mmCIF file of N, CA and C and ligand atoms in Angstrom:
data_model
loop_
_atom_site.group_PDB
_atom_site.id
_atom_site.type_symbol
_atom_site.label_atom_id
_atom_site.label_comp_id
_atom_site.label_asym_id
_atom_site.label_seq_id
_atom_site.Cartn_x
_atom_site.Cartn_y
_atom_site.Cartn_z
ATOM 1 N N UNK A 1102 124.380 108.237 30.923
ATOM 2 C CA UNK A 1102 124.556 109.665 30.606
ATOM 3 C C UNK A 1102 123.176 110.300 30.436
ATOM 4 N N UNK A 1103 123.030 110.956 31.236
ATOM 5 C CA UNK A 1103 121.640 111.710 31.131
ATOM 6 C C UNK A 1103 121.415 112.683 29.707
ATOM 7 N N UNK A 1104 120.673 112.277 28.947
ATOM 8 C CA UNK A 1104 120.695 113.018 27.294
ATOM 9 C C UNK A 1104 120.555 114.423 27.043
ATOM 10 N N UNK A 1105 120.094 115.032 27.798
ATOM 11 C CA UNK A 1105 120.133 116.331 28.443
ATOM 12 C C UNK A 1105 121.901 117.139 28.048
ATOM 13 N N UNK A 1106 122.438 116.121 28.429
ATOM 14 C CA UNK A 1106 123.825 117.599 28.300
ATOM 15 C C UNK A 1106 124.597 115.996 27.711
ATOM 16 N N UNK A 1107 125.682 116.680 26.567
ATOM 17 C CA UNK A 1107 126.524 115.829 26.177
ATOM 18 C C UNK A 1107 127.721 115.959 26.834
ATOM 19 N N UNK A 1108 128.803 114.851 26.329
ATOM 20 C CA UNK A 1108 130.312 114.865 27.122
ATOM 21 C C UNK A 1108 130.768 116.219 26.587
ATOM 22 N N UNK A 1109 130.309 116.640 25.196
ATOM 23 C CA UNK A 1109 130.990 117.775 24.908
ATOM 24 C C UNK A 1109 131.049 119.011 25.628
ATOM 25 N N UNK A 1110 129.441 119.169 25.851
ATOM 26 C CA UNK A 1110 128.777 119.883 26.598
ATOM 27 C C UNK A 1110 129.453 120.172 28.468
ATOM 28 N N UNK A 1111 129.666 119.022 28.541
ATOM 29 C CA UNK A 1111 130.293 118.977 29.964
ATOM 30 C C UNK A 1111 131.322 119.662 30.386
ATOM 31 N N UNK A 1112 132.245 118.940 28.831
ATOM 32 C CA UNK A 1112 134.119 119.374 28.705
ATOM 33 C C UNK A 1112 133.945 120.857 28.931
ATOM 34 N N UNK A 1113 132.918 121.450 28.088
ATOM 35 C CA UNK A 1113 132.855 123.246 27.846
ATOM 36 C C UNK A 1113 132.579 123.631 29.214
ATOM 37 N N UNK A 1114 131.979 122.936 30.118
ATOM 38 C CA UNK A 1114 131.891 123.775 31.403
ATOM 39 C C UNK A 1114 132.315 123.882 31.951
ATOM 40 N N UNK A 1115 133.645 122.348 32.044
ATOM 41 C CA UNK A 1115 135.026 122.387 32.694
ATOM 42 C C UNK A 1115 135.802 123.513 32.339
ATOM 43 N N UNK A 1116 136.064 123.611 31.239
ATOM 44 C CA UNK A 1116 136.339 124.931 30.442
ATOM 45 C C UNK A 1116 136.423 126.387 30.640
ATOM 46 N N UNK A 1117 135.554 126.496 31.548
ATOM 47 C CA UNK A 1117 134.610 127.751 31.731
ATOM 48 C C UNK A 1117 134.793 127.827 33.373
ATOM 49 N N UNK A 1118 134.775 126.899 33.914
ATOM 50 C CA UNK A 1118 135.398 126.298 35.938
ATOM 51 C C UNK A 1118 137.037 126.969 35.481
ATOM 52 N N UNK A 1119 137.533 126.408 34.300
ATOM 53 C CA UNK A 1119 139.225 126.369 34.785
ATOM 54 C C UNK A 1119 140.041 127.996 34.567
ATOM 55 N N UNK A 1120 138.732 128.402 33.919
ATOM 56 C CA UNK A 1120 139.331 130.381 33.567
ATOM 57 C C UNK A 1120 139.247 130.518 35.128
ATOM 58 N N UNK A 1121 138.320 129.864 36.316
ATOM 59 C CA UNK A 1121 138.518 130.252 37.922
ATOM 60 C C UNK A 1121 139.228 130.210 38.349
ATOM 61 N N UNK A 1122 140.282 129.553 38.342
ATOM 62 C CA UNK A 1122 141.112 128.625 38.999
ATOM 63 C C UNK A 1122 141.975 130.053 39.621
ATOM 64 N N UNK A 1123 142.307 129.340 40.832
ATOM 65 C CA UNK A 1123 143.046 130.200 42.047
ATOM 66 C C UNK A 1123 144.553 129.339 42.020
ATOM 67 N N UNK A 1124 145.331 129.398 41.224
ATOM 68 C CA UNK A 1124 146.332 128.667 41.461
ATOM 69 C C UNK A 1124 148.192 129.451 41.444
ATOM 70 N N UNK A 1125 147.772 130.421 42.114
ATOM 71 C CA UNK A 1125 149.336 131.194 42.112
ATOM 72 C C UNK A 1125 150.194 130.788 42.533
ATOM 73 N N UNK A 1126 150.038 129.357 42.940
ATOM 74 C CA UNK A 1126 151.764 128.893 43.381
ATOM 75 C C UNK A 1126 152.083 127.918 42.273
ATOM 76 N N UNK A 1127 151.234 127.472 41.664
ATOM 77 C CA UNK A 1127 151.230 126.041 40.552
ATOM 78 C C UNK A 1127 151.507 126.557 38.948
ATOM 79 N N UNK A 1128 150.437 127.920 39.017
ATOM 80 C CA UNK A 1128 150.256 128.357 37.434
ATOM 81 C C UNK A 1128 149.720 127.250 36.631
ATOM 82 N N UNK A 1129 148.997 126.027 37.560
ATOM 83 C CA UNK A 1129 148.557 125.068 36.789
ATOM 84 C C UNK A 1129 147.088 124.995 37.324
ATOM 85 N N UNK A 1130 145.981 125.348 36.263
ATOM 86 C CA UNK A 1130 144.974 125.974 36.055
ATOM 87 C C UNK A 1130 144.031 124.353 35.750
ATOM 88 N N UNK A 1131 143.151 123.952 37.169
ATOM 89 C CA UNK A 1131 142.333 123.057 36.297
ATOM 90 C C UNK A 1131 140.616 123.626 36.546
ATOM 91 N N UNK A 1132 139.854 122.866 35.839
ATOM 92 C CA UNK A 1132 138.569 122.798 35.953
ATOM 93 C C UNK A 1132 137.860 121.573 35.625
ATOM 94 N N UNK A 1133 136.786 121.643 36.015
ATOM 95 C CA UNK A 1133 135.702 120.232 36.749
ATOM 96 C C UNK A 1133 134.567 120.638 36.369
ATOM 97 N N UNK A 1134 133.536 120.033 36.158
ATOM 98 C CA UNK A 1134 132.257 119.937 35.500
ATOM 99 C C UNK A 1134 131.402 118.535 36.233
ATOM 100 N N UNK A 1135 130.653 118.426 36.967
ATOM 101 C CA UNK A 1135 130.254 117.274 37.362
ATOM 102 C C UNK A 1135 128.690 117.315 36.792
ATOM 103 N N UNK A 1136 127.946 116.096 36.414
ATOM 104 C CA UNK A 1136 126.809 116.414 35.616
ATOM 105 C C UNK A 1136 126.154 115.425 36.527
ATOM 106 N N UNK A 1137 124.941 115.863 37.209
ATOM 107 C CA UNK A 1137 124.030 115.051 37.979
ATOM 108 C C UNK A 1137 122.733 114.535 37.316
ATOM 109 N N UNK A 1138 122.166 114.096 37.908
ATOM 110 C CA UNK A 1138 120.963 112.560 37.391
ATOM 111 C C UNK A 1138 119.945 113.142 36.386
ATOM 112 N N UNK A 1139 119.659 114.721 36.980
ATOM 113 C CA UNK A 1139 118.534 115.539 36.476
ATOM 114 C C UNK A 1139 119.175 116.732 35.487
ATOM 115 N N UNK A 1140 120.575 116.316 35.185
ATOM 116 C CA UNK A 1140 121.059 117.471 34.479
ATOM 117 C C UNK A 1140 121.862 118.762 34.622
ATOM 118 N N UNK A 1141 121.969 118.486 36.071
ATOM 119 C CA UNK A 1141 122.249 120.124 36.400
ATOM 120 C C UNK A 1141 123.566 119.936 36.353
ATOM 121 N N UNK A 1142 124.119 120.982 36.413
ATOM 122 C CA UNK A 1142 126.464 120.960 36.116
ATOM 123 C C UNK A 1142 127.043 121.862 37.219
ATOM 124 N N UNK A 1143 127.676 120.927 38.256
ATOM 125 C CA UNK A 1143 128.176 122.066 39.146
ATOM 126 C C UNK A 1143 129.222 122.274 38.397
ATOM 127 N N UNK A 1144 130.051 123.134 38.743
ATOM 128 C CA UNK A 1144 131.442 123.755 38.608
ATOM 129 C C UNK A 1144 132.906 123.766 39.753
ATOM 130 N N UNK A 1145 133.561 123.172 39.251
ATOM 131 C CA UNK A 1145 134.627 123.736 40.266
ATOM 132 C C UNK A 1145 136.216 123.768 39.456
ATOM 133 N N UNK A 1146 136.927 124.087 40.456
ATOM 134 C CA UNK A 1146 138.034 124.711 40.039
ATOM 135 C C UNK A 1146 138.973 124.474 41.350
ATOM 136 N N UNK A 1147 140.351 124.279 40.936
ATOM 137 C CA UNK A 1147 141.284 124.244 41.775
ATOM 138 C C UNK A 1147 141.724 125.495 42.654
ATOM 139 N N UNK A 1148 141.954 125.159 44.326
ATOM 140 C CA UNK A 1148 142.096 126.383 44.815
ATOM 141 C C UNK A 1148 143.287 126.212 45.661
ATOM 142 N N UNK A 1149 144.386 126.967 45.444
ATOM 143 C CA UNK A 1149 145.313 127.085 45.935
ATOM 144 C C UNK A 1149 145.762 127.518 47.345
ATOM 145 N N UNK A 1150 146.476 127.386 48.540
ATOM 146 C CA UNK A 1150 146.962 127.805 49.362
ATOM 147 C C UNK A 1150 148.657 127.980 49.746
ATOM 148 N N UNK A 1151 148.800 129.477 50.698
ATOM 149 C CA UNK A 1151 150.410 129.666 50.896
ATOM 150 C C UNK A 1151 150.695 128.476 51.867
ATOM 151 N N UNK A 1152 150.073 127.762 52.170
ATOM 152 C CA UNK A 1152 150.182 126.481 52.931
ATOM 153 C C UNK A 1152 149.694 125.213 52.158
ATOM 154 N N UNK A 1153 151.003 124.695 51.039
ATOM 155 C CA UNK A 1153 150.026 124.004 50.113
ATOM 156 C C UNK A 1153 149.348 122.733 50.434
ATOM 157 N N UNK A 1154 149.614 122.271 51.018
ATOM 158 C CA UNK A 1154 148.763 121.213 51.676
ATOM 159 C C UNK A 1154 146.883 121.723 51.571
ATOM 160 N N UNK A 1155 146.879 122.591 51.781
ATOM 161 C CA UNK A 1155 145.788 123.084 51.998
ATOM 162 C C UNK A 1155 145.001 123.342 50.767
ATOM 163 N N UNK A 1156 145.606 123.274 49.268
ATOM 164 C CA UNK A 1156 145.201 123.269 48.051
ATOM 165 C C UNK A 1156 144.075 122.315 48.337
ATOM 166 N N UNK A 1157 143.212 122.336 47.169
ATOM 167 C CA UNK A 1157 141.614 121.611 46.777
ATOM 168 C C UNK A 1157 142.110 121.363 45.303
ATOM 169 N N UNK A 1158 141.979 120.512 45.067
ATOM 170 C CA UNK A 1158 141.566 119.955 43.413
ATOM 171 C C UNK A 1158 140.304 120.515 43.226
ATOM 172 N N UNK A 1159 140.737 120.419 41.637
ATOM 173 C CA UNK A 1159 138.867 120.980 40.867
ATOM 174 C C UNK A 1159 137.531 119.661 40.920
ATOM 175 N N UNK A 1160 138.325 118.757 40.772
ATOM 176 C CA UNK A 1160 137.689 117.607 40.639
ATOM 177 C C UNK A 1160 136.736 117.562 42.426
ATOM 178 N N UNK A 1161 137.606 117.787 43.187
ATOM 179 C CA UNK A 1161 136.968 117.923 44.661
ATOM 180 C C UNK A 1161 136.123 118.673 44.916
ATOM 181 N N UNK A 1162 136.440 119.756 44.368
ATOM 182 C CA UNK A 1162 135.412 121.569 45.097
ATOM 183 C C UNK A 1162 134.415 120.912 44.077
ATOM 184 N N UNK A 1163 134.348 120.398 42.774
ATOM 185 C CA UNK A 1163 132.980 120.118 41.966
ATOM 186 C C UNK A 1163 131.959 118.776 42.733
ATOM 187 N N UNK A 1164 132.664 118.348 43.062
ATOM 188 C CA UNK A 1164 132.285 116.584 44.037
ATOM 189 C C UNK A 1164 131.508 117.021 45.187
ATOM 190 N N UNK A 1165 132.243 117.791 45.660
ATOM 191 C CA UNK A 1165 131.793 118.210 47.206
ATOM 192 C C UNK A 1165 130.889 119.261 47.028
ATOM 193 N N UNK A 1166 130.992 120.026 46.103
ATOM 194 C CA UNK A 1166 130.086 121.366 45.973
ATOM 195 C C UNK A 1166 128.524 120.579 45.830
ATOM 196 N N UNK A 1167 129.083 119.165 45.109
ATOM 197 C CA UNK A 1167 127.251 119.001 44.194
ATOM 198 C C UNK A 1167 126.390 118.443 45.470
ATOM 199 N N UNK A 1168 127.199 117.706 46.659
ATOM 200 C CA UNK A 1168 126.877 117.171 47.593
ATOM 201 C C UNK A 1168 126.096 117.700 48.325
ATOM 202 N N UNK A 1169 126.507 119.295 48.633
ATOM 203 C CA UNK A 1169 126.657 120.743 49.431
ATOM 204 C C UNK A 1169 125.362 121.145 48.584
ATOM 205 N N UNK A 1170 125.329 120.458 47.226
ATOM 206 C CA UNK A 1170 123.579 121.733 46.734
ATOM 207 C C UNK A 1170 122.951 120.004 46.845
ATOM 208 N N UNK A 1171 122.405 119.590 47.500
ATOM 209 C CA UNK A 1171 122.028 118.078 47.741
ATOM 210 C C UNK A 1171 121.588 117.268 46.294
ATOM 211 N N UNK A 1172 122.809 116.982 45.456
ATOM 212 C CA UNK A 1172 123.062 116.305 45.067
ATOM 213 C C UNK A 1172 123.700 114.973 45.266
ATOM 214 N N UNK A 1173 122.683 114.009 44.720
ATOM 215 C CA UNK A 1173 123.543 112.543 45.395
ATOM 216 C C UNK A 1173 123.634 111.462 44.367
ATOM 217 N N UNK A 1174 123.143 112.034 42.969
ATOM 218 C CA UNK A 1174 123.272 110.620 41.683
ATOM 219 C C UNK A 1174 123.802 111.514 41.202
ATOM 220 N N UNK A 1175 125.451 111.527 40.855
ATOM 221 C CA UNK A 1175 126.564 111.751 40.309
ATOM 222 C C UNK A 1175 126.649 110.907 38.687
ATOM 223 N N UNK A 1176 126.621 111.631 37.882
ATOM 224 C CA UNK A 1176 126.675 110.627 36.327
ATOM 225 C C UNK A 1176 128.000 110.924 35.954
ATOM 226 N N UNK A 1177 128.286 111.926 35.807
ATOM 227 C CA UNK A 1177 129.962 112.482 34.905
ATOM 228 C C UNK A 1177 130.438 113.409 35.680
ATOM 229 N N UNK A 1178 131.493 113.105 35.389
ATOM 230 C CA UNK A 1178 132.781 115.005 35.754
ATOM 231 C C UNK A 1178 133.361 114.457 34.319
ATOM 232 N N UNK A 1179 133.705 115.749 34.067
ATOM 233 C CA UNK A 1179 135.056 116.893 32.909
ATOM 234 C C UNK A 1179 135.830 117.147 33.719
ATOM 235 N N UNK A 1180 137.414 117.173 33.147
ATOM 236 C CA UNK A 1180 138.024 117.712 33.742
ATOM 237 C C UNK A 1180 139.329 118.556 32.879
ATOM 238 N N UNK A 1181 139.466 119.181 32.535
ATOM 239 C CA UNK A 1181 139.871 119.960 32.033
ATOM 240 C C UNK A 1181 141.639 120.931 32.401
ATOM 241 N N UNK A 1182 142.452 120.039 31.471
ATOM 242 C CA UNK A 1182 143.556 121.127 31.990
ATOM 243 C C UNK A 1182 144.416 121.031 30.623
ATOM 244 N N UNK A 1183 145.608 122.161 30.927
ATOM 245 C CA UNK A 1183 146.655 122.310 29.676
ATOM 246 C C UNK A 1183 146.703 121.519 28.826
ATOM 247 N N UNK A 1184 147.497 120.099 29.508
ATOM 248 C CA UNK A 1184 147.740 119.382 28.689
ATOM 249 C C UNK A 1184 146.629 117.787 29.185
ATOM 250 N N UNK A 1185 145.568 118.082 29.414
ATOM 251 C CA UNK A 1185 144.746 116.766 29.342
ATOM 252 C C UNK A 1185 145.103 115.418 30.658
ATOM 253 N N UNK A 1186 146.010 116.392 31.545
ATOM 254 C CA UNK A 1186 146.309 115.183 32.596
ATOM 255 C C UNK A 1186 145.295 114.490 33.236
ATOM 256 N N UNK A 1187 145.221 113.262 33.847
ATOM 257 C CA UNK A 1187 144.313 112.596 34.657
ATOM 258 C C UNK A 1187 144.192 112.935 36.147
ATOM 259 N N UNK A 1188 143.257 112.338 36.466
ATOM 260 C CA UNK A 1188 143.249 113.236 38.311
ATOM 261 C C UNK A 1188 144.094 112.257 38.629
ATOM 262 N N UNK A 1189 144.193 112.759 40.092
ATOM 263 C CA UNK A 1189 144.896 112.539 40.799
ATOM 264 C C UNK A 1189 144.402 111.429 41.805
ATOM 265 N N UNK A 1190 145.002 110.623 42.345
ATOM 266 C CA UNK A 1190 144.513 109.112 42.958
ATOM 267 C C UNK A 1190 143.809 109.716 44.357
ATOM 268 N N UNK A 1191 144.142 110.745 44.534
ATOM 269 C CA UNK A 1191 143.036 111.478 46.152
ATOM 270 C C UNK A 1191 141.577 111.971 45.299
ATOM 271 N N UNK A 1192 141.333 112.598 44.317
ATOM 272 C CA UNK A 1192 140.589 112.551 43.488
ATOM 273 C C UNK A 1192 140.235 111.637 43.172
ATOM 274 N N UNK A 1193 140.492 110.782 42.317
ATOM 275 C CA UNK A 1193 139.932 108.937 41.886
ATOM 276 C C UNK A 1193 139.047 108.727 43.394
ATOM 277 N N UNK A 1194 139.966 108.656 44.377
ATOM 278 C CA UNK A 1194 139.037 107.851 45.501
ATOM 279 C C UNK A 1194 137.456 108.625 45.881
ATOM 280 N N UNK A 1195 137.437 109.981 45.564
ATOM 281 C CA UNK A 1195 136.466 110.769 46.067
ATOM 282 C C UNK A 1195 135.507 110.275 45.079
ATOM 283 N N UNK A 1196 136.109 110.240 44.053
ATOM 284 C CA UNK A 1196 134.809 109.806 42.669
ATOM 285 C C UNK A 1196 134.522 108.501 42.990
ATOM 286 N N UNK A 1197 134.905 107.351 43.338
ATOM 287 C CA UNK A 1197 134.060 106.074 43.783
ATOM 288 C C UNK A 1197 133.760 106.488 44.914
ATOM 289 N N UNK A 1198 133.807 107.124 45.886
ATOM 290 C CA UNK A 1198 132.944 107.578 46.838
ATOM 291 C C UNK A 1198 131.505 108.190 46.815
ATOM 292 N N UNK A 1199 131.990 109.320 45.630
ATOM 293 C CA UNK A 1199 130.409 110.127 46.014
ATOM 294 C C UNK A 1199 129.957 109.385 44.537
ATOM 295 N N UNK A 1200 130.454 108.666 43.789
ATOM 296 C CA UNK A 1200 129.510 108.468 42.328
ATOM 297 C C UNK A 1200 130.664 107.531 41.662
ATOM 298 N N UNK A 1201 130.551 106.179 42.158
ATOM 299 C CA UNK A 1201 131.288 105.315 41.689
ATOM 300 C C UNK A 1201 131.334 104.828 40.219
ATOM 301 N N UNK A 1202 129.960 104.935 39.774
ATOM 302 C CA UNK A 1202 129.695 104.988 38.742
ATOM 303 C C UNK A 1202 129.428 105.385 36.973
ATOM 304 N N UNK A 1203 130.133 106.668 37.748
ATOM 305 C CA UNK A 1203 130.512 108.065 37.197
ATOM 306 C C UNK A 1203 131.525 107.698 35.709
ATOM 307 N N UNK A 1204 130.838 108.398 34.697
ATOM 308 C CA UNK A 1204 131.821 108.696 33.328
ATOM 309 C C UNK A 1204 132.768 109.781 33.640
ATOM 310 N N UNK A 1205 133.736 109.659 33.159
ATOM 311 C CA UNK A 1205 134.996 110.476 33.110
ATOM 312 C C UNK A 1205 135.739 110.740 31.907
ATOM 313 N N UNK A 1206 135.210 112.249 31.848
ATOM 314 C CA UNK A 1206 135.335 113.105 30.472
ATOM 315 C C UNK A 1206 136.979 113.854 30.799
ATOM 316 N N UNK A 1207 138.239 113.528 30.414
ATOM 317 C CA UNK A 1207 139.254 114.378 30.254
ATOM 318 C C UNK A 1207 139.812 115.035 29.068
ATOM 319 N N UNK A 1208 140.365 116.373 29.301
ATOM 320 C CA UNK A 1208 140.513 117.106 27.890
ATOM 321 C C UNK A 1208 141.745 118.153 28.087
ATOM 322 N N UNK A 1209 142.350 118.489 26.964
ATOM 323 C CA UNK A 1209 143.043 119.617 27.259
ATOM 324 C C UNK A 1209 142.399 120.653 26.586
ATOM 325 N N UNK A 1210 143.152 121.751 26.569
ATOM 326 C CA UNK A 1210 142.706 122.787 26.228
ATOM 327 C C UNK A 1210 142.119 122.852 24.850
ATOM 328 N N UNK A 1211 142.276 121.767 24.015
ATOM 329 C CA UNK A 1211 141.242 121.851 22.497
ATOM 330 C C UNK A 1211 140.118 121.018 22.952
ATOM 331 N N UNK A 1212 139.633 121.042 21.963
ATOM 332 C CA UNK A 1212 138.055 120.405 22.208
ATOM 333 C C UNK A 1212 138.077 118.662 22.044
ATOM 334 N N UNK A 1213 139.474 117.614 22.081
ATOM 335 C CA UNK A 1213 139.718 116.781 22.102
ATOM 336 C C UNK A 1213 139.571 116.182 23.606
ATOM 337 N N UNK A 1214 138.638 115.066 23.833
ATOM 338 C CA UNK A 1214 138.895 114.537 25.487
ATOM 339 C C UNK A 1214 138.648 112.887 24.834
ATOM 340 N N UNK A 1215 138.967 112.350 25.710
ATOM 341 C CA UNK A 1215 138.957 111.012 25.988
ATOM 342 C C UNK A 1215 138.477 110.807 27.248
ATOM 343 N N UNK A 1216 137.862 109.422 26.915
ATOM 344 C CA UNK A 1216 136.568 108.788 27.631
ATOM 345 C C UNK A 1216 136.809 107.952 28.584
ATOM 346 N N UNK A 1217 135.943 108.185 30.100
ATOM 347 C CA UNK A 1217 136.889 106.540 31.002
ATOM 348 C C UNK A 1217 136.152 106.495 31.768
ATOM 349 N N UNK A 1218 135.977 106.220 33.043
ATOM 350 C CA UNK A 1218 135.668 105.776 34.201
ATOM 351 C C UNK A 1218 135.749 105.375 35.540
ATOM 352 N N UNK A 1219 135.111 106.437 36.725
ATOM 353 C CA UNK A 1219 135.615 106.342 38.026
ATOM 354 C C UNK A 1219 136.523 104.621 38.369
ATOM 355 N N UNK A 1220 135.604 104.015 37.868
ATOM 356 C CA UNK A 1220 136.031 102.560 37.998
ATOM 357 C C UNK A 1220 137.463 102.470 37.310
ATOM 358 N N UNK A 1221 137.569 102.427 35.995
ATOM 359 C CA UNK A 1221 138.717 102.324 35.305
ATOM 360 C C UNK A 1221 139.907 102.607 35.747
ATOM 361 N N UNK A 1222 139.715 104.129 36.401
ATOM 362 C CA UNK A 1222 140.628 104.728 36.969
ATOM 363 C C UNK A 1222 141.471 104.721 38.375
ATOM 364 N N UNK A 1223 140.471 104.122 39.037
ATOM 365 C CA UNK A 1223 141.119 102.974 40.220
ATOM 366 C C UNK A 1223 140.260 101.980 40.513
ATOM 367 N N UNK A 1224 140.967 101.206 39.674
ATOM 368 C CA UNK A 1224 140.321 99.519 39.993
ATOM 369 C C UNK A 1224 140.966 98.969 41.385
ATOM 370 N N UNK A 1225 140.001 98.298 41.870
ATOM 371 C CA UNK A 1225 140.200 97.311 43.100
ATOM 372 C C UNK A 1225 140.039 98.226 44.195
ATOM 373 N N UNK A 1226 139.423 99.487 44.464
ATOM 374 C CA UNK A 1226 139.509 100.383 45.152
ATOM 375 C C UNK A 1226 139.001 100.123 46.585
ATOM 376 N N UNK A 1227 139.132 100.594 47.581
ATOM 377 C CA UNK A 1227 138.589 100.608 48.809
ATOM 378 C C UNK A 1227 137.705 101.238 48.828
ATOM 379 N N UNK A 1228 136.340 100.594 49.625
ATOM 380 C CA UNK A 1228 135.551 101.087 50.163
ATOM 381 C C UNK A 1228 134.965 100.625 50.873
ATOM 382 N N UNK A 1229 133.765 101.666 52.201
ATOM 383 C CA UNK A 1229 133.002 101.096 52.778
ATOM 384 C C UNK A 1229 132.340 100.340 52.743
HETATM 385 N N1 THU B 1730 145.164 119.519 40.635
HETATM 386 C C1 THU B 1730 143.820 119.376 40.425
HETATM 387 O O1 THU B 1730 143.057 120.333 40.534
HETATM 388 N N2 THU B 1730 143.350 118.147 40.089
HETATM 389 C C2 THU B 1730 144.122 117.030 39.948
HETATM 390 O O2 THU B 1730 143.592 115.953 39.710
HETATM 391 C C3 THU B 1730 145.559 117.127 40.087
HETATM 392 C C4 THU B 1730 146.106 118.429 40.515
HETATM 393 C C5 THU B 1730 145.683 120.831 41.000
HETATM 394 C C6 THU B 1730 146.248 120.934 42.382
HETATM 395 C C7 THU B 1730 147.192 122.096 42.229
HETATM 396 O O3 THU B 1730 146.467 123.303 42.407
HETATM 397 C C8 THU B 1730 147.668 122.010 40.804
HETATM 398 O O4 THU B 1730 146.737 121.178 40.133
HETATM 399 C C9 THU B 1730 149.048 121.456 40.649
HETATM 400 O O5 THU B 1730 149.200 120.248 41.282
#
């Protein structure tokens, strides 16, 4: 964990991603916080489509966004929703992809999260 920004610190930015959220077919509002090597916090947020297939997780648009500002040592994502759910296993795989190594901050809407890990979260995973 880079000492620079805490898990708390993180959760709040997820926080602050999930007031974005584009989700008018779901009404289910998440946000993402990914914290890179040197500190910096992208943001993302779930984005919805009338073709839902075409939806983005928050956890993704934050993964892919940090990639997109050439970021490539991934330390943490936040992730932030109502009730504190876990991502989703298309999510899990992207996080041992771009930052296998990655802490995983989840929370709901109070300032309560619990602590885990890209790893934890899909063990035995595939990869290149
Ligand atoms: N969603 C996420 O953003 N992340 C997850 O890990 C699971 C689900 C979004 C997709 C959709 O916009 C809404 O939550 C309901 O599934």
């Amino acid at each position: 964990m880079t000492p620079t920004v805490s898990p708390q610190q993180l959760v709040a930015a997820a926080q602050t991603a999930r007031k974005r959220a584009y989700a008018p077919y779901s009404n289910y509002a998440v946000g993402a916080a990914v914290l890179t090597d040197n500190g910096d916090i992208i943001l993302g947020c779930n984005v919805e489509n009338a073709s839902y297939g075409g939806t983005i997780c928050a956890e993704r648009v934050a993964l892919t966004a940090a990639i997109a500002q050439g970021k490539r040592d991934l330390r943490a994502i936040a992730v932030v929703t109502v009730d504190g759910a876990s991502p989703c296993g298309f999510c899990r795989q992207v996080m041992i992809e771009l930052g296998a190594e990655m802490d995983v901050y989840i929370s709901d809407e109070g300032s309560n999260f619990r602590s885990t890990t890209a790893r934890a979260l899909l063990p035995d995973a595939f990869g290149g």
